[in-house]
Short mmCIF file of C-alpha atoms and ligand atoms in Angstrom, two decimals:
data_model
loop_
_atom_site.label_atom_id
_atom_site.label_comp_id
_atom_site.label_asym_id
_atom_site.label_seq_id
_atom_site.Cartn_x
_atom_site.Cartn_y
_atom_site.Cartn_z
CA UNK A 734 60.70 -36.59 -22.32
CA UNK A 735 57.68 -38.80 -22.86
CA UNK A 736 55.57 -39.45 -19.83
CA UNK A 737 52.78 -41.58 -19.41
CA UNK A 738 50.28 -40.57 -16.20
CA UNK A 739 48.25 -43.39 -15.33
CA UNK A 740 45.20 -41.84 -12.70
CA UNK A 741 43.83 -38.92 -13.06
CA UNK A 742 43.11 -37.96 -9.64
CA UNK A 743 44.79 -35.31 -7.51
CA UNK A 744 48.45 -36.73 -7.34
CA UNK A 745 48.00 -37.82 -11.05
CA UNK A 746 46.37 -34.58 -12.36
CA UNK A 747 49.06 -32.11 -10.67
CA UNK A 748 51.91 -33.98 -11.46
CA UNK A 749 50.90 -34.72 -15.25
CA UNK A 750 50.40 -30.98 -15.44
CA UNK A 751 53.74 -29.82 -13.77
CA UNK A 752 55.61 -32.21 -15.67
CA UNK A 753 53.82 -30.62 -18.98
CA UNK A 754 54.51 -27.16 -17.50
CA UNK A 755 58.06 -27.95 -17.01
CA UNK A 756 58.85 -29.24 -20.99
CA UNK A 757 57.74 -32.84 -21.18
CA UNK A 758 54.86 -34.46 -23.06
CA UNK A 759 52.22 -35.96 -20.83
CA UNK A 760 49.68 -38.85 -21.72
CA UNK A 761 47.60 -38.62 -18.81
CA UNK A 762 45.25 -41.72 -18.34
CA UNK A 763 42.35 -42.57 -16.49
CA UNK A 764 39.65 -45.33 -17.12
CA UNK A 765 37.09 -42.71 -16.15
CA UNK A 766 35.57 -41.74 -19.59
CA UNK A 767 33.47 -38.49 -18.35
CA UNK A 768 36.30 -37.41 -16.26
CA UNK A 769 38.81 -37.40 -19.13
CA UNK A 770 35.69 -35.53 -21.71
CA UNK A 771 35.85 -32.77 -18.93
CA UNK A 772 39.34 -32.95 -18.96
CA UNK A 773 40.13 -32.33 -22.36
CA UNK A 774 37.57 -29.46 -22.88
CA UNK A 775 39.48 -27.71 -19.85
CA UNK A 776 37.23 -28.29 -17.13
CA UNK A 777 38.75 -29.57 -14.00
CA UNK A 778 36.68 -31.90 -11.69
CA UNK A 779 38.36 -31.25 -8.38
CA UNK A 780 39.15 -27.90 -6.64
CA UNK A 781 42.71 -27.06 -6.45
CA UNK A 782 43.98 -23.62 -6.30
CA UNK A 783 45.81 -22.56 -9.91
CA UNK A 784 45.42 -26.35 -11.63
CA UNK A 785 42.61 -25.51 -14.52
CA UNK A 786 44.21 -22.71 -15.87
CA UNK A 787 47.68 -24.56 -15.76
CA UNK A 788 45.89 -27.45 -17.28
CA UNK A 789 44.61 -25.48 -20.19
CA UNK A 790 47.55 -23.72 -20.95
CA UNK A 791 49.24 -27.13 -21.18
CA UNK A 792 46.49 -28.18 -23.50
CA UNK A 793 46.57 -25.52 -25.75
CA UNK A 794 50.45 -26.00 -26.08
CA UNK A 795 49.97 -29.74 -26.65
CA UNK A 796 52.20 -30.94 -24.04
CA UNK A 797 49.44 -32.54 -22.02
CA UNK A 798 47.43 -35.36 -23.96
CA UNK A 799 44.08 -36.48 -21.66
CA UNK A 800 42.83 -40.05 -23.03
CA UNK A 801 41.42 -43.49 -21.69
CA UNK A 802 43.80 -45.26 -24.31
CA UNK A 803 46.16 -46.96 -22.00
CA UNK A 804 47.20 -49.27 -23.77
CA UNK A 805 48.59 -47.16 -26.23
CA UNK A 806 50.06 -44.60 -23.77
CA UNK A 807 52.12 -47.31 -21.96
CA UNK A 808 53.73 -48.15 -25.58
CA UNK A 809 54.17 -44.78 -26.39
CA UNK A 810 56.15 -43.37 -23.05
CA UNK A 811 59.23 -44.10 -21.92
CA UNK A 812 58.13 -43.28 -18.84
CA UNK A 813 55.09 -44.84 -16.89
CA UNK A 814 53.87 -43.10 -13.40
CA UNK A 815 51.63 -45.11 -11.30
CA UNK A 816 49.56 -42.81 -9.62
CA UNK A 817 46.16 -44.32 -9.05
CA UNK A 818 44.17 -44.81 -5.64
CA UNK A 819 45.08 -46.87 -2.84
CA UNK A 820 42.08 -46.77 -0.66
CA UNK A 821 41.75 -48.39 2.95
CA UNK A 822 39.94 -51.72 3.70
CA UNK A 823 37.87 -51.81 6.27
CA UNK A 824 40.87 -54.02 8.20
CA UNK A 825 43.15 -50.81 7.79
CA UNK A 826 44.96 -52.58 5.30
CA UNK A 827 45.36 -51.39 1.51
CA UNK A 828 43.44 -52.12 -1.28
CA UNK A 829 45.99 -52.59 -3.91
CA UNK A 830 43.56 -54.07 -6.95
CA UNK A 831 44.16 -50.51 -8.92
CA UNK A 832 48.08 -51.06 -8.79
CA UNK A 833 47.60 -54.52 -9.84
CA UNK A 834 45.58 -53.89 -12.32
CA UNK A 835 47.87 -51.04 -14.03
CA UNK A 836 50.66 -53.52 -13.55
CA UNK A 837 49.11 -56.42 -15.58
CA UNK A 838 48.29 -54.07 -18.39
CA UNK A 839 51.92 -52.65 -18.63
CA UNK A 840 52.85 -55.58 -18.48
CA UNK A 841 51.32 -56.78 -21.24
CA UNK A 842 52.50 -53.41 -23.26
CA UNK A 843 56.54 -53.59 -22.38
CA UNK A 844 57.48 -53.41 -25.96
CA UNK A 845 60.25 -50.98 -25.18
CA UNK A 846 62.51 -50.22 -22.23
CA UNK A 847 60.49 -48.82 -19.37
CA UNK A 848 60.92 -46.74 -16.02
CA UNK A 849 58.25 -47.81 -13.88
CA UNK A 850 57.39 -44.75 -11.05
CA UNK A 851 55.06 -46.18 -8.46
CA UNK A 852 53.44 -42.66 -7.25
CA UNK A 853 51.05 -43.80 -5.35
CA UNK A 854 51.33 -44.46 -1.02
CA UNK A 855 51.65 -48.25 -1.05
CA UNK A 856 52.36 -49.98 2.00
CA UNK A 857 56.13 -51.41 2.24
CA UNK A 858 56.88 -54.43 -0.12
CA UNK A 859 54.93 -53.09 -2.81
CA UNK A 860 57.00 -52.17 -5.36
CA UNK A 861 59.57 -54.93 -5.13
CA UNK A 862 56.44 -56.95 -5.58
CA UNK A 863 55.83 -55.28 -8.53
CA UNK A 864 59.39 -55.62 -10.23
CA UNK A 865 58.96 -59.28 -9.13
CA UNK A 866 55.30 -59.95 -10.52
CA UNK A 867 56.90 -58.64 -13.70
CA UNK A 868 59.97 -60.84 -14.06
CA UNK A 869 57.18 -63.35 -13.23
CA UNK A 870 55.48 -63.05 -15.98
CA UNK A 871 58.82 -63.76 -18.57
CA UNK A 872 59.39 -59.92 -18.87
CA UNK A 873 63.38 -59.31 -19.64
CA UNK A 874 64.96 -57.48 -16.26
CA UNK A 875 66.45 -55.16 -19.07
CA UNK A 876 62.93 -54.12 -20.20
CA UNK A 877 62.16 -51.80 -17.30
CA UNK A 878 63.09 -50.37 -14.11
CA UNK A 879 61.14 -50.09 -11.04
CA UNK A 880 61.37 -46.58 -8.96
CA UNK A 881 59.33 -45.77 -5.94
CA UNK A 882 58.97 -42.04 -6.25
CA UNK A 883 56.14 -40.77 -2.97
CA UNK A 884 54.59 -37.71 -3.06
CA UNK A 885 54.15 -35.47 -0.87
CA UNK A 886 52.32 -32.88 -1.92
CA UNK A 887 49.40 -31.12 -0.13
CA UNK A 888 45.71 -30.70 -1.28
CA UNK A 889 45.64 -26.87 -1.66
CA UNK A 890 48.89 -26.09 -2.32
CA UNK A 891 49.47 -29.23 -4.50
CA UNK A 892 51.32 -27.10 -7.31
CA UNK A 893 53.55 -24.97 -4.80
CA UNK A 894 54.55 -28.17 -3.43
CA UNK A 895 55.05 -29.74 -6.65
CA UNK A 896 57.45 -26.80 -7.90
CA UNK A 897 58.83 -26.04 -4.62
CA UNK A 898 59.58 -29.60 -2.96
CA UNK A 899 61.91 -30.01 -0.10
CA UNK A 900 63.65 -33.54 -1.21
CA UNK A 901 62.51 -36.07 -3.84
CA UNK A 902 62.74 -39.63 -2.99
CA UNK A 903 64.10 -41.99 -5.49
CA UNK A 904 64.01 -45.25 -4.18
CA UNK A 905 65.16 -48.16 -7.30
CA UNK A 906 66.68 -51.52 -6.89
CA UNK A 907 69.88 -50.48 -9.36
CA UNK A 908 71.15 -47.30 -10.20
CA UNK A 909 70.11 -47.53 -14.04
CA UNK A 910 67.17 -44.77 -13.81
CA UNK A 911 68.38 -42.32 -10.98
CA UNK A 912 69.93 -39.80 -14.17
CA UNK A 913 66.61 -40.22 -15.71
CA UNK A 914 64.25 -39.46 -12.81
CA UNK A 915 66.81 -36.42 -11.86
CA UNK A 916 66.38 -35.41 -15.41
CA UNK A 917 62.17 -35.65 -15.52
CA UNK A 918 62.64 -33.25 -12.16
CA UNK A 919 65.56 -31.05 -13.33
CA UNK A 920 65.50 -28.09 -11.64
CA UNK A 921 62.22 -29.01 -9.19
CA UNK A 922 63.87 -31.79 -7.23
CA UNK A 923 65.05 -29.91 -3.98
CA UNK A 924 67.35 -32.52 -2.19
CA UNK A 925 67.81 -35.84 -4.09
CA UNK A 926 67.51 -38.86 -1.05
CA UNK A 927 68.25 -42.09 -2.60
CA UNK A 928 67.21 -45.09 -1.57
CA UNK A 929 66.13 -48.90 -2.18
CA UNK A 930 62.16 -49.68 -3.25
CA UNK A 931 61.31 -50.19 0.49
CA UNK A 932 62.84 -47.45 1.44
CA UNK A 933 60.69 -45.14 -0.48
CA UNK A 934 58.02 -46.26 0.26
CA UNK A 935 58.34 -46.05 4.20
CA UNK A 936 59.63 -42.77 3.99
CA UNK A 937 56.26 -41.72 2.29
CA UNK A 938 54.52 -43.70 5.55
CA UNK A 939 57.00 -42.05 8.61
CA UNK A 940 56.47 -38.74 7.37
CA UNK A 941 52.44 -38.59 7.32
CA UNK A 942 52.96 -41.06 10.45
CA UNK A 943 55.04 -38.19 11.89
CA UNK A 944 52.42 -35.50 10.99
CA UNK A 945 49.69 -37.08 12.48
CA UNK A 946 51.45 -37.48 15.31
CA UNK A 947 52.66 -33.92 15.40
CA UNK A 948 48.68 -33.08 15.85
CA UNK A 949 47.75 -35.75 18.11
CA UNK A 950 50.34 -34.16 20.17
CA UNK A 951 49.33 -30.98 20.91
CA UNK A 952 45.57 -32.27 20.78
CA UNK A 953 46.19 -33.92 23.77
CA UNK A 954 48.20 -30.83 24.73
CA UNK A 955 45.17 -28.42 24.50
CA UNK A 956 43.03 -30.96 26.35
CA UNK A 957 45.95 -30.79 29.19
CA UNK A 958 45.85 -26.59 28.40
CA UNK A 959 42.08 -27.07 28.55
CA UNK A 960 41.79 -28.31 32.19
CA UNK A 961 44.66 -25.50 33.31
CA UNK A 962 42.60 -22.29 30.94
CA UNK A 963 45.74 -22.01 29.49
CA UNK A 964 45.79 -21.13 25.48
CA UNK A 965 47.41 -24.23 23.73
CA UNK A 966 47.99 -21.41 20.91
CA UNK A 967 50.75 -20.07 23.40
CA UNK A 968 52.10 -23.53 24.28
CA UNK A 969 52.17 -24.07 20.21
CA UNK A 970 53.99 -20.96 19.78
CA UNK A 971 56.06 -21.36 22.41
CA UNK A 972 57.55 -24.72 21.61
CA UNK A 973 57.49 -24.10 17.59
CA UNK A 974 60.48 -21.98 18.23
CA UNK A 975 62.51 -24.81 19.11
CA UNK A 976 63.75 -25.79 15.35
CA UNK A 977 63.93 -29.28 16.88
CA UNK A 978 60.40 -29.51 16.86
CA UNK A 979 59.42 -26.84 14.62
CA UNK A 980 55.95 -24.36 14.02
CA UNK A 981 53.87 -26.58 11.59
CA UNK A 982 51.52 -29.17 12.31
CA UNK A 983 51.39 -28.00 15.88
CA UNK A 984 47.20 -26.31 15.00
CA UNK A 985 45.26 -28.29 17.42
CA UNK A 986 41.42 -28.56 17.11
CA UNK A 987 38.89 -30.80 15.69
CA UNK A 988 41.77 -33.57 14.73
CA UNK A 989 43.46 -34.59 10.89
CA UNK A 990 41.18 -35.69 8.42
CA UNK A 991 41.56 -36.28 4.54
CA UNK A 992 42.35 -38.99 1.79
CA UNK A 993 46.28 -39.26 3.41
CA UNK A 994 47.08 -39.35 6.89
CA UNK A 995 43.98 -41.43 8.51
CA UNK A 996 44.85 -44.10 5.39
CA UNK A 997 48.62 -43.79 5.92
CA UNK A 998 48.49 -44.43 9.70
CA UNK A 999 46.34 -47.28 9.71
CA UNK A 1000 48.37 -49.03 6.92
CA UNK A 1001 51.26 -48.47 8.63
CA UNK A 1002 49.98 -49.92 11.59
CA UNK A 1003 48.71 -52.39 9.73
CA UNK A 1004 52.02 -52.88 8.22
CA UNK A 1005 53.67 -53.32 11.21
CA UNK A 1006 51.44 -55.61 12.99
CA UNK A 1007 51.77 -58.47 9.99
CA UNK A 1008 55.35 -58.77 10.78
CA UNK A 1009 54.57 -58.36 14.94
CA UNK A 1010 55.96 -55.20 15.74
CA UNK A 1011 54.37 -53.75 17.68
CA UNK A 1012 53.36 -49.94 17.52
CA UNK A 1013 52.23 -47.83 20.45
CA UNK A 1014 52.61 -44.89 19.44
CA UNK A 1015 50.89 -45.19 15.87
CA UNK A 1016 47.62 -46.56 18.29
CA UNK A 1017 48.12 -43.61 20.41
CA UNK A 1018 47.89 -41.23 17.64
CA UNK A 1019 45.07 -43.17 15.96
CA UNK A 1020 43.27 -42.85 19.15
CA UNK A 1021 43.52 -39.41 20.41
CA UNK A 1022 42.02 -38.63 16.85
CA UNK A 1023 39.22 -40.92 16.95
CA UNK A 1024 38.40 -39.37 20.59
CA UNK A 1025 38.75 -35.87 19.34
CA UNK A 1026 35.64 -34.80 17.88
CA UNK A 1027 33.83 -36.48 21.49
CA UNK A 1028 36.14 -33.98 23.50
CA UNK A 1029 34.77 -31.27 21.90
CA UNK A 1030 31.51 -32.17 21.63
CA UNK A 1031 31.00 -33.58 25.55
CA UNK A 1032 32.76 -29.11 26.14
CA UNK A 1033 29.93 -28.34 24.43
CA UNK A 1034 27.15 -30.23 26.07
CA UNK A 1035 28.35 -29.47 29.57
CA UNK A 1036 27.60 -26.24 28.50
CA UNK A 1037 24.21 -26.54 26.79
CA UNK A 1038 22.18 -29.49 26.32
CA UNK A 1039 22.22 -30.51 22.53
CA UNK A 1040 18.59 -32.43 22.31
CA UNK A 1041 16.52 -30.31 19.15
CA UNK A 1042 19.44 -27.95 18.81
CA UNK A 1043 20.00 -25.96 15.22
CA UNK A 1044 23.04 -26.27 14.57
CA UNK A 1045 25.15 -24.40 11.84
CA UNK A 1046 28.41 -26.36 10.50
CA UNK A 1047 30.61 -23.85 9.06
CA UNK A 1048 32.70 -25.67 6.70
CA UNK A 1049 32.53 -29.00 5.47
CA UNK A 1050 36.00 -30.39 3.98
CA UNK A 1051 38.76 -32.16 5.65
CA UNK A 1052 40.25 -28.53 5.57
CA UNK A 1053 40.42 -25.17 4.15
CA UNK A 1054 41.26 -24.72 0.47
CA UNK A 1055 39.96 -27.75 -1.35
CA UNK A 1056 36.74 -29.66 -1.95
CA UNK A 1057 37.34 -32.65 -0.55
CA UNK A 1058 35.69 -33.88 1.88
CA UNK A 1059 37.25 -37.51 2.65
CA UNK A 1060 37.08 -38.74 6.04
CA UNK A 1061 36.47 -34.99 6.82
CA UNK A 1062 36.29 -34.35 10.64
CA UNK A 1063 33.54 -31.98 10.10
CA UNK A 1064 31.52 -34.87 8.65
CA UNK A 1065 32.02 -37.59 11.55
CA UNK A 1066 31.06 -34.47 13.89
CA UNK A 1067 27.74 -34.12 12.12
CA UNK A 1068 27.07 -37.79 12.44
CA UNK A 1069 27.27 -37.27 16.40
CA UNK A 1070 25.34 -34.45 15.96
CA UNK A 1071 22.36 -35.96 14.53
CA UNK A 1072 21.77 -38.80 17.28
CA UNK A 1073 21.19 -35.38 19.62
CA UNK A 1074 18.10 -35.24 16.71
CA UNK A 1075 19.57 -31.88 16.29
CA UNK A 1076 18.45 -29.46 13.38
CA UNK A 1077 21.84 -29.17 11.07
CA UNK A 1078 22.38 -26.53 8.64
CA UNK A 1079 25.68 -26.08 6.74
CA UNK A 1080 27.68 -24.00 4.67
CA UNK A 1081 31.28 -24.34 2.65
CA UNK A 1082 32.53 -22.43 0.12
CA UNK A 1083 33.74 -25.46 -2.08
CA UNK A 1084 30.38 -28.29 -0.81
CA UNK A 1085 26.72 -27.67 -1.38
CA UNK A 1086 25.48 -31.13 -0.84
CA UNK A 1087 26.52 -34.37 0.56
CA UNK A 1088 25.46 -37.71 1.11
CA UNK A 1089 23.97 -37.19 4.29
CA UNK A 1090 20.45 -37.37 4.68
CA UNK A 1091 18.46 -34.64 6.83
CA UNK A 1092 20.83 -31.77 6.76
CA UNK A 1093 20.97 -28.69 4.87
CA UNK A 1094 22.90 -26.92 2.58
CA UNK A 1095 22.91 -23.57 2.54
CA UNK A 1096 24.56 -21.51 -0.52
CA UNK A 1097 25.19 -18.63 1.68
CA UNK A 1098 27.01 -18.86 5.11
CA UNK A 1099 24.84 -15.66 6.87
CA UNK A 1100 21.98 -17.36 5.75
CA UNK A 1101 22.92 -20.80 6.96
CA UNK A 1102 22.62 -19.25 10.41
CA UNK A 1103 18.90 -18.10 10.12
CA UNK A 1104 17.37 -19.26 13.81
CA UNK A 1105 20.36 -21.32 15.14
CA UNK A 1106 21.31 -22.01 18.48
CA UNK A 1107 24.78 -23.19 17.94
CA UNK A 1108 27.66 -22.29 15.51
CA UNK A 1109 30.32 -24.75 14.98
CA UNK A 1110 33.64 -23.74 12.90
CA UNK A 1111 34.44 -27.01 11.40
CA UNK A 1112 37.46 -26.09 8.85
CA UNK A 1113 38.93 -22.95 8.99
CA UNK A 1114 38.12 -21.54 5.80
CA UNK A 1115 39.80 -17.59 5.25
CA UNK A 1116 36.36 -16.65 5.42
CA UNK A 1117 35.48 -17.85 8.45
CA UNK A 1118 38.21 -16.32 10.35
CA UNK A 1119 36.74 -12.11 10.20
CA UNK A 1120 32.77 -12.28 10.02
CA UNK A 1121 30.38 -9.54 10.25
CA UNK A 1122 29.79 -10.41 14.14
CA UNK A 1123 26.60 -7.94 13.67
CA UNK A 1124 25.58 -9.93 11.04
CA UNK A 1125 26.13 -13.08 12.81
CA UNK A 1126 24.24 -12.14 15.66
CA UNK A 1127 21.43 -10.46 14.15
CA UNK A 1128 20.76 -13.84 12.20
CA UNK A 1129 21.34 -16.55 15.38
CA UNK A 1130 18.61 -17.16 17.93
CA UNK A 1131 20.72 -18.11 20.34
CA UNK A 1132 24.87 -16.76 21.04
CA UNK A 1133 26.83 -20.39 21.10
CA UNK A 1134 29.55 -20.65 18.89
CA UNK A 1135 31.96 -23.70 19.26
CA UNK A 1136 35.38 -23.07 18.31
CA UNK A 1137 36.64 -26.60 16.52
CA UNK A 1138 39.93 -25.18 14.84
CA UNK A 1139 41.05 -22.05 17.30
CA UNK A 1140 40.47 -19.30 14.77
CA UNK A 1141 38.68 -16.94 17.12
CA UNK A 1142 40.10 -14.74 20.13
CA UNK A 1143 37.61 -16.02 23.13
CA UNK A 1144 37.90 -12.32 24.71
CA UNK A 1145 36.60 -10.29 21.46
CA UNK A 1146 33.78 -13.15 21.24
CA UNK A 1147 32.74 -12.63 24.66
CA UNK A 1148 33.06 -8.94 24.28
CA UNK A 1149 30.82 -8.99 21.36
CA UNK A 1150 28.20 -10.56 23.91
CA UNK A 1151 28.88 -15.04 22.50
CA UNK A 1152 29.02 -17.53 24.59
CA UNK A 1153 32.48 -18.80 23.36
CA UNK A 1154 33.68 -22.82 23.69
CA UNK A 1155 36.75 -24.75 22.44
CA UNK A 1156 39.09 -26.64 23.62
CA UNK A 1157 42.49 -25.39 25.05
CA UNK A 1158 41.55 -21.67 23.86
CA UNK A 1159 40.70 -19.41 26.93
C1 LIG B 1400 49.07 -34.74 3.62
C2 LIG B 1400 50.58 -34.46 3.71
O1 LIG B 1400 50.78 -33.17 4.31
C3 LIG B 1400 51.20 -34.53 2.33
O2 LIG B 1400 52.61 -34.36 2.45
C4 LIG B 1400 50.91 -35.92 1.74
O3 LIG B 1400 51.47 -36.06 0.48
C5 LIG B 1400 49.41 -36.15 1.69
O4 LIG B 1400 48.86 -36.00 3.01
P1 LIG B 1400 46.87 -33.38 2.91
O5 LIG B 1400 46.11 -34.61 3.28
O6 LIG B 1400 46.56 -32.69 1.63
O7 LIG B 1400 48.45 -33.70 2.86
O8 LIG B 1400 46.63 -32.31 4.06
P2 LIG B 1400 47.44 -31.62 5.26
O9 LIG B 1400 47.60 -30.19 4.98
O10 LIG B 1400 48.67 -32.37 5.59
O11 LIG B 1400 46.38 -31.77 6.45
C6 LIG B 1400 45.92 -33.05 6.87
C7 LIG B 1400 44.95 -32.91 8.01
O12 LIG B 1400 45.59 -32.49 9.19
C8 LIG B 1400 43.81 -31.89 7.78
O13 LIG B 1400 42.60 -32.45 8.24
C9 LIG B 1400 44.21 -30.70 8.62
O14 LIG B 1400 43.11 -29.94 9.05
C10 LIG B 1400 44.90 -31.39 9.79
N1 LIG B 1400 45.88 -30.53 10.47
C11 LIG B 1400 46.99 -30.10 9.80
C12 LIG B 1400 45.68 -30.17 11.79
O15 LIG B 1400 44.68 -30.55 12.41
N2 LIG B 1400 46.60 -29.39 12.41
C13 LIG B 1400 47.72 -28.96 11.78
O16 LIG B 1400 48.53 -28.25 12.43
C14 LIG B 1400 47.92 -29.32 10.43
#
């Protein structure tokens, strides 16, 4: 099949290249000129595990085209993916001037029948908005087809998800391009759900809403498990066994981060609240993950005063395994940190500088601790989990280490003479 990718980002990116990897041909386009010169000579611009040599294997083979030409790509593709950004206003709502924008320009280059795949999160209404602003404009109703396909695939393990997915959603108005969207999948679709336009698209927002709320939950648990020294690992543990609720998503510590779920939540409340429903539970989620990072950090000053502190950030992105660093929790944490006028030093393996004035970046995470009072585990990199305690020791002044994702076992800490902190984790 012929498949035009319009955004280049991480949904784009992964899913041009699986779809390439799987038999098709795939124009992927993105208005970003340098990004698509880096593309094409093989060079990835984002961190995701297994994508650049995927992408120039699929290069090589000529089944995935990069270019800026969209124009051209729309004509040429029977099939158009939507998959640019969809970033928050400040208002929570979406800002859907990207998706507009892609829509006027296919629709002015509809020369041939079309499936339409809206990729990206857009809030509910979207996409039969779209087939609407397109009949609008005099376009036949037999010219295209208008499917909202979500993703849901995870930063990290974008390509496992991709090739291993639990359902696809197909959500269309008629029935006309369900045997074509099967087909694009064949054979990486796990279980078909079928639905209308709407549909789709609030599946997309109930399951990150869901998430979210899945770690709110037992945040607020291991502030309960806090107050009783009980481990909120154990309570995790313990009801993860019950396939009702289920193991995953029940990690407590420093609260959800990242381009999807903080953006998701709020639009969905957002959603909700323009037609007056109103949503509790989204607000309670919201909240105990705004108050988060102030739980930990008001454990940590009744236990030392923070005022001149150095403090070592280990671990910078929203989590382990990618470079991203959107709405990160480590970075709000650091803001906090510096109205202490504390000292920050940092290290990640995937971030050696950031907008953020008066901290540093440190290329080496034994190095980064040189002199510091204070180690805080932001994300909980692999390598973060089994230090050289010796090491760690030898290179920190003082013994504090704050615990903000539960990686360590408090009694070896405290054995190996730290002064251990987290929250829910004694
Ligand atoms: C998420 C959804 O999982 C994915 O299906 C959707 O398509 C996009 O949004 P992603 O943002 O890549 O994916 O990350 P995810 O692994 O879901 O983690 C989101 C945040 O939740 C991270 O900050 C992570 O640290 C946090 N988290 C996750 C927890 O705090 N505890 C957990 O148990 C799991």
């Amino acid at each position: 099949m012929n498949i035009c990718v319009i955004g280049a980002g991480y949904v784009g990116l992964t899913t041009a290249t699986i779809l390439a990897s799987r038999g098709h041909t795939v124009h992927a386009v993105d208005i970003n000129e340098t990004k698509i010169n880096l593309l094409n000579q093989g060079t990835v611009p984002i961190y995701e595990p297994g994508l650049e040599p995927l992408i120039n294997e699929n290069l090589q083979e000529k089944t995935l085209v990069f270019s800026t030409k969209i124009n051209k790509a729309i004509q040429h593709n029977e099939i158009i993916i939507i998959a640019v950004g969809t970033p928050a206003l400040p208002d929570g709502s979406t800002d859907l001037s990207f998706i507009h924008n892609v829509v006027e320009t296919i629709a002015k280059n509809l020369n041939t029948y079309k499936i339409i795949v809206t990729k990206s999160t857009v809030p509910p209404g979207t996409n039969e908005s779209i087939y609407q602003t397109l009949l609008d404009k005099g376009i036949d109703k037999d010219l295209f087809d208008v499917v909202s396909n979500p993703e849901f695939l995870k930063e990290g393990s974008a390509i496992q998800d991709l090739l291993h997915p639990d359902k696809t959603v197909i959500g269309t108005k008629h029935s006309r391009p369900v045997s074509v969207m099967k087909q694009m999948y064949g054979g990486i679709l796990g279980e078909v759900i079928l639905t209308s336009l709407t549909g789709a698209e609030l599946i997309k927002y109930a399951s990150n809403a869901f998430l979210a709320t899945k770690i709110s939950f037992i945040n607020e648990m291991a502030r309960i498990c806090d107050v009783y020294n009980v481990n909120i690992e154990d309570v995790s543990k313990g009801i993860g066994t019950d396939p009702r609720i289920g193991p995953l998503f029940l990690k407590s510590g420093l609260g959800y981060g990242g381009s999807c779920f903080p953006k998701d939540v709020s639009a969905l409340h957002h959603s909700a609240k323009s037609k007056k429903v109103n949503v509790p539970l989204l607000e309670a989620t919201m909240e105990v993950n705004h108050s988060q990072i102030d739980v930990y950090l008001n454990k940590l000053i009744s236990h030392v005063p923070l005022e001149g502190k150095k403090i070592t950030v280990w671990g910078l992105t929203f989590k382990p395994n990618t470079d991203d660093t959107r709405l990160s929790p480590a970075l709000r944490l650091i803001e906090k940190l510096k109205a202490f006028h504390c000292h920050i030093h940092c290290y990640d393996p995937q971030v050696n500088s950031l907008n953020i004035k008066d901290v540093n970046y440190h290329t080496d995470m034994y190095d980064s601790l040189k002199d510091s009072d204070i180690l805080i585990v932001a994300t909980e990199w692999d390598m973060f989990k089994f230090p050289n305690w010796d090491k760690v020791k030898k290179w920190m002044k003082n013994n504090i280490i704050l615990d903000g994702r539960n990686i360590y076992d408090p009694k070896r800490l405290e054995a190996n003479g730290f002064h251990y902190i987290a929250v829910g984790n004694s």
